[in-house]
Each structure stands twice: as C-alpha cells, then as structure tokens.
CSV table of C-alpha atoms in Angstrom, one decimal:
chain,number,residue,atom,x,y,z
A,148,UNK,CA,0.0,0.0,0.0
A,149,UNK,CA,1.1,3.6,-0.7
A,150,UNK,CA,1.6,5.6,2.5
A,151,UNK,CA,0.8,9.3,2.4
A,152,UNK,CA,2.6,11.3,5.0
A,153,UNK,CA,1.1,14.8,5.5
A,154,UNK,CA,2.7,17.6,7.5
A,155,UNK,CA,2.2,19.4,9.6
A,156,UNK,CA,-0.7,17.7,11.4
A,157,UNK,CA,-1.9,21.1,12.6
A,158,UNK,CA,-0.9,24.7,12.4
A,159,UNK,CA,-2.0,28.1,13.7
A,160,UNK,CA,-2.1,31.0,11.3
A,161,UNK,CA,-3.6,34.5,11.0
A,162,UNK,CA,-5.8,35.9,8.3
A,163,UNK,CA,-3.6,37.0,5.4
A,164,UNK,CA,-0.8,34.5,6.2
A,165,UNK,CA,0.6,32.2,3.5
A,166,UNK,CA,0.1,28.6,4.4
A,167,UNK,CA,1.9,25.5,3.0
A,168,UNK,CA,0.9,21.9,3.6
A,169,UNK,CA,3.0,19.0,2.3
A,170,UNK,CA,2.2,15.4,1.4
A,171,UNK,CA,4.9,12.8,0.7
A,172,UNK,CA,4.1,9.5,-1.0
A,173,UNK,CA,6.0,6.4,-0.1
A,174,UNK,CA,6.5,5.7,-3.9
A,175,UNK,CA,6.1,7.5,-7.2
A,176,UNK,CA,2.5,8.4,-7.8
A,177,UNK,CA,3.1,10.8,-10.8
A,178,UNK,CA,0.4,13.5,-10.5
A,179,UNK,CA,-2.3,11.2,-9.2
A,180,UNK,CA,-3.1,13.4,-6.2
A,181,UNK,CA,-5.9,15.5,-5.0
A,182,UNK,CA,-6.4,18.0,-2.1
A,183,UNK,CA,-9.6,18.2,-0.1
A,184,UNK,CA,-11.0,20.7,2.5
A,185,UNK,CA,-13.3,19.5,5.3
A,186,UNK,CA,-15.2,21.7,7.7
A,187,UNK,CA,-16.7,20.2,10.9
A,188,UNK,CA,-19.8,18.2,10.3
A,189,UNK,CA,-19.6,18.5,6.6
A,190,UNK,CA,-18.5,16.3,3.7
A,191,UNK,CA,-15.1,17.0,2.2
A,192,UNK,CA,-14.8,19.3,-0.8
A,193,UNK,CA,-12.2,18.9,-3.6
A,194,UNK,CA,-9.9,21.8,-4.1
A,195,UNK,CA,-7.2,20.5,-6.4
A,196,UNK,CA,-7.0,17.5,-8.7
A,197,UNK,CA,-4.2,16.1,-10.8
A,198,UNK,CA,-1.8,17.6,-8.3
A,199,UNK,CA,-2.1,21.2,-9.6
A,200,UNK,CA,-5.4,21.8,-11.3
A,201,UNK,CA,-7.8,24.1,-9.5
A,202,UNK,CA,-11.3,22.7,-9.1
A,203,UNK,CA,-13.9,25.0,-10.8
A,204,UNK,CA,-15.3,27.5,-8.3
A,205,UNK,CA,-12.4,27.3,-5.9
A,206,UNK,CA,-10.7,30.6,-5.1
A,207,UNK,CA,-7.4,31.2,-6.9
A,208,UNK,CA,-5.6,31.7,-3.5
A,209,UNK,CA,-5.4,27.9,-3.4
A,210,UNK,CA,-2.7,26.2,-5.5
A,211,UNK,CA,-1.2,22.8,-5.7
A,212,UNK,CA,2.2,21.7,-7.0
A,213,UNK,CA,4.5,18.7,-7.1
A,214,UNK,CA,4.8,15.3,-8.9
A,215,UNK,CA,6.3,11.9,-8.0
A,216,UNK,CA,6.5,11.8,-4.3
A,217,UNK,CA,6.4,15.4,-3.0
A,218,UNK,CA,3.3,17.6,-3.2
A,219,UNK,CA,2.3,20.9,-1.7
A,220,UNK,CA,-0.9,22.8,-1.1
A,221,UNK,CA,-0.5,26.5,-0.7
A,222,UNK,CA,-3.0,29.1,0.5
A,223,UNK,CA,-1.5,32.4,-0.6
A,224,UNK,CA,-3.5,34.6,1.8
A,225,UNK,CA,-5.5,32.8,4.4
A,226,UNK,CA,-9.1,33.9,4.7
A,227,UNK,CA,-11.6,33.3,7.7
A,228,UNK,CA,-13.5,30.7,5.7
A,229,UNK,CA,-10.3,28.7,5.1
A,230,UNK,CA,-10.0,27.5,8.7
A,231,UNK,CA,-10.7,23.8,8.2
A,232,UNK,CA,-8.9,20.4,7.9
A,233,UNK,CA,-7.1,19.6,4.7
A,234,UNK,CA,-6.4,16.1,3.3
A,235,UNK,CA,-4.4,14.8,0.4
A,236,UNK,CA,-5.4,11.6,-1.5
A,237,UNK,CA,-3.4,9.4,-3.8
A,238,UNK,CA,-5.3,7.6,-6.5
A,239,UNK,CA,-2.4,6.0,-8.4
A,240,UNK,CA,-3.1,2.6,-7.1
A,241,UNK,CA,-5.5,0.7,-4.8
A,242,UNK,CA,-6.1,0.9,-2.0
A,243,UNK,CA,-6.6,4.7,-2.3
A,244,UNK,CA,-5.0,6.4,0.6
A,245,UNK,CA,-5.4,9.7,2.3
A,246,UNK,CA,-2.9,11.7,4.3
A,247,UNK,CA,-3.5,12.1,8.0
A,248,UNK,CA,-4.9,15.6,7.6
A,249,UNK,CA,-3.8,19.1,8.5
A,250,UNK,CA,-6.0,21.2,10.9
A,251,UNK,CA,-5.6,24.9,10.2
A,252,UNK,CA,-6.6,26.9,13.2
A,253,UNK,CA,-6.9,30.6,14.0
A,254,UNK,CA,-3.9,32.1,15.7
B,110,UNK,CA,-27.5,19.3,-10.8
B,111,UNK,CA,-25.4,16.4,-9.4
B,112,UNK,CA,-26.5,15.3,-6.0
B,113,UNK,CA,-25.7,12.3,-3.8
B,114,UNK,CA,-27.9,11.4,-0.8
B,115,UNK,CA,-26.6,8.9,1.7
B,116,UNK,CA,-28.9,6.9,4.0
B,117,UNK,CA,-29.2,3.7,6.0
B,118,UNK,CA,-26.9,4.3,8.9
B,119,UNK,CA,-27.9,3.6,12.5
B,120,UNK,CA,-27.0,1.7,15.7
B,121,UNK,CA,-26.1,-1.9,15.2
B,122,UNK,CA,-24.7,-4.6,17.5
B,123,UNK,CA,-21.3,-6.1,16.8
B,124,UNK,CA,-21.6,-9.0,14.4
B,125,UNK,CA,-24.7,-7.4,12.8
B,126,UNK,CA,-25.4,-6.3,9.2
B,127,UNK,CA,-26.4,-3.1,7.6
B,128,UNK,CA,-27.0,-1.8,4.1
B,129,UNK,CA,-26.1,1.8,3.2
B,130,UNK,CA,-27.6,3.5,0.2
B,131,UNK,CA,-26.5,6.4,-1.9
B,132,UNK,CA,-29.2,7.8,-4.2
B,133,UNK,CA,-27.7,9.7,-7.2
B,134,UNK,CA,-29.3,12.4,-9.3
B,135,UNK,CA,-28.0,14.5,-12.2
B,136,UNK,CA,-25.9,11.7,-13.6
B,137,UNK,CA,-26.0,7.9,-13.9
B,138,UNK,CA,-24.0,5.7,-11.5
B,139,UNK,CA,-23.3,3.3,-14.3
B,140,UNK,CA,-21.4,5.9,-16.3
B,141,UNK,CA,-19.0,6.8,-13.5
B,142,UNK,CA,-17.1,4.9,-11.0
B,143,UNK,CA,-18.2,5.4,-7.4
B,144,UNK,CA,-16.7,4.9,-4.0
B,145,UNK,CA,-17.4,4.8,-0.3
B,146,UNK,CA,-15.2,6.7,2.1
B,147,UNK,CA,-15.6,6.6,5.9
B,148,UNK,CA,-14.5,8.8,8.8
B,149,UNK,CA,-14.4,7.4,12.4
B,150,UNK,CA,-15.3,10.0,15.1
B,151,UNK,CA,-12.5,12.5,15.5
B,152,UNK,CA,-10.3,10.8,12.9
B,153,UNK,CA,-9.2,11.2,9.3
B,154,UNK,CA,-10.7,10.0,6.0
B,155,UNK,CA,-10.4,6.3,5.0
B,156,UNK,CA,-11.2,4.9,1.6
B,157,UNK,CA,-13.4,1.8,1.8
B,158,UNK,CA,-14.5,0.6,-1.6
B,159,UNK,CA,-14.9,1.4,-5.3
B,160,UNK,CA,-17.1,0.1,-8.1
B,161,UNK,CA,-16.3,0.7,-11.7
B,162,UNK,CA,-18.8,1.0,-14.5
B,163,UNK,CA,-17.8,-2.5,-15.8
B,164,UNK,CA,-18.7,-4.0,-12.4
B,165,UNK,CA,-15.1,-4.3,-11.1
B,166,UNK,CA,-14.9,-3.7,-7.4
B,167,UNK,CA,-12.1,-2.9,-5.0
B,168,UNK,CA,-12.0,-3.0,-1.2
B,169,UNK,CA,-9.8,-1.8,1.6
B,170,UNK,CA,-8.1,-4.6,3.5
B,171,UNK,CA,-10.0,-3.8,6.7
B,172,UNK,CA,-13.3,-4.5,5.1
B,173,UNK,CA,-12.5,-7.1,2.4
B,174,UNK,CA,-14.7,-10.2,2.8
B,175,UNK,CA,-17.2,-8.4,5.0
B,176,UNK,CA,-18.4,-5.5,2.9
B,177,UNK,CA,-19.9,-5.6,-0.6
B,178,UNK,CA,-20.4,-2.7,-3.0
B,179,UNK,CA,-23.1,-2.8,-5.6
B,180,UNK,CA,-25.5,-0.6,-7.5
B,181,UNK,CA,-29.1,-0.7,-8.8
B,182,UNK,CA,-29.2,0.8,-12.3
B,183,UNK,CA,-33.0,1.3,-12.3
B,184,UNK,CA,-32.9,3.2,-9.0
B,185,UNK,CA,-29.6,5.0,-9.9
B,186,UNK,CA,-28.4,4.0,-6.4
B,187,UNK,CA,-25.1,2.8,-5.0
B,188,UNK,CA,-25.1,0.4,-2.0
B,189,UNK,CA,-22.7,-0.9,0.6
B,190,UNK,CA,-23.7,-4.1,2.3
B,191,UNK,CA,-21.8,-4.4,5.6
B,192,UNK,CA,-21.7,-7.7,7.4
B,193,UNK,CA,-19.9,-9.0,10.6
B,194,UNK,CA,-19.7,-5.4,11.8
B,195,UNK,CA,-17.1,-4.5,14.4
B,196,UNK,CA,-16.7,-1.6,16.8
B,197,UNK,CA,-13.9,-0.2,14.6
B,198,UNK,CA,-16.4,0.1,11.7
B,199,UNK,CA,-18.1,3.0,13.6
B,200,UNK,CA,-17.9,6.0,11.3
B,201,UNK,CA,-19.7,8.4,9.1
B,202,UNK,CA,-19.9,6.8,5.7
B,203,UNK,CA,-19.8,9.0,2.5
B,204,UNK,CA,-20.4,8.0,-1.0
B,205,UNK,CA,-18.4,9.9,-3.6
B,206,UNK,CA,-18.2,10.1,-7.4
B,207,UNK,CA,-15.2,9.7,-9.6
B,208,UNK,CA,-15.4,11.5,-12.9
B,209,UNK,CA,-12.8,11.0,-15.6
B,210,UNK,CA,-10.8,8.8,-13.2
B,211,UNK,CA,-10.3,11.8,-10.9
B,212,UNK,CA,-11.8,11.3,-7.4
B,213,UNK,CA,-13.9,12.7,-5.8
B,214,UNK,CA,-15.8,15.7,-7.3
B,215,UNK,CA,-19.1,15.1,-5.5
B,216,UNK,CA,-19.9,13.7,-2.1
B,217,UNK,CA,-23.0,12.6,-0.2
B,218,UNK,CA,-23.7,14.2,3.1
B,219,UNK,CA,-22.7,11.1,5.0
B,220,UNK,CA,-24.6,8.6,7.2
B,221,UNK,CA,-23.5,7.6,10.7
B,222,UNK,CA,-23.0,3.9,11.5
B,223,UNK,CA,-22.5,3.1,15.2
B,224,UNK,CA,-21.5,-0.4,16.1
B,225,UNK,CA,-22.0,-1.0,19.8
B,226,UNK,CA,-23.7,-3.4,22.2
C-alpha cells in the first residue's frame, strides 16, 4: 500500500498568512493526487486535482504543486473561511490512501 | 445538478449487518465509478470501496470479505452491504463520485454507523 505522510498535522495562522501543507508519498504516484478541504460536520470538498489543477469555483488563492513523491498545497492569503482540515489523497493505485490531515486553526 | 444522498446508517450490535444507500441524481451511477469513504469519530478519512462502470470492485483490506459494494441501475443508487460489523467500523460513511478517473468531485452528506452493544 502507498503511504501518504502529511505535514504538519496542525498549524495556527492568522488571516492574510501564506500557508503551506506538504504530502509525501511512499512511492512515485506521478500526478495522481488531490487535495480536499473539510469543515466540521460537513463532507469533504475537492480543491485541487491532478496535483495542480484548481477545481472549478475554488478561489485562486489555493494552489497545488508537485509530482512523483512530493506535493504541496499553498494558500496564498488565508481567509476566515479557510479554517478547516485539509487532506491529500493518492489515486495512483488501490487501496486509495489519504494523508492524515492538517488542521488549520486561527492564531 | 449532481446530487448524492446517503442513508441507511444507525446503531447496530457487533456482528450485525447493515446496508447503506447512496441515491444519485443529475448523472447515472453506471457511467461513472463510485466509492465509499468513511471517517471514524474525530479521525481522518479512510477509503473503503470502489465500483467501476464495468462492475469491477475494490476494497480496503480492513473490510474485504465483510463489505460488498453494488448498484441498482434502475434506481440509480449505490449500495454498501456491511456484514460482521465491528466496533472499529463505527464511522460516518460517505459515497463519492469519480469523474474521468479523478476522485472525488461530488460527495454525499454522509450517514453515521455506530457499532455498539
């Protein structure tokens, strides 16, 4: 199984900050990676697919990069509605595996 | 408009069985591949199972042999039959759609399964 190591597990940031979240895959997954945002009590929402393609309707302050084993989600200027938990997901091979999540909290 | 509505969760004793449903609208479940994802209370997301348009199914190791994914084309509904339930199966279960081999663009609202005596 492919392991997805996500870091940090949590972070505190202020509105306007630049935030970076990283996922490392235990083997090459090319660009078969997505990023999801989840707010408490709600279903996850896809932000990025194919490692760097912004989902329609998602603000441009979100961006994804990387390929192979190292991937990054960046929020260029954190907004109040961005406080949530973020997950990466590899879909290169079964079983599909999520990262452990990054909880973004208000500083 | 694409919509997924999850149902069928509840309280069930260990060793029991339950069937979850995911009613789809705005697209046909047979033309996409579909998955179930779960989330234990206070924990992260865990992929459970997938069903391709051609009927090929995949399962996570933790549920293989106990859970069965299926669909009803006439009802446009995805199912997850869960048998021999354990306390560690307690979670919110979400169905989710894969479009163009890119997971998961649409999600159901989730249904809570609690396995406890």
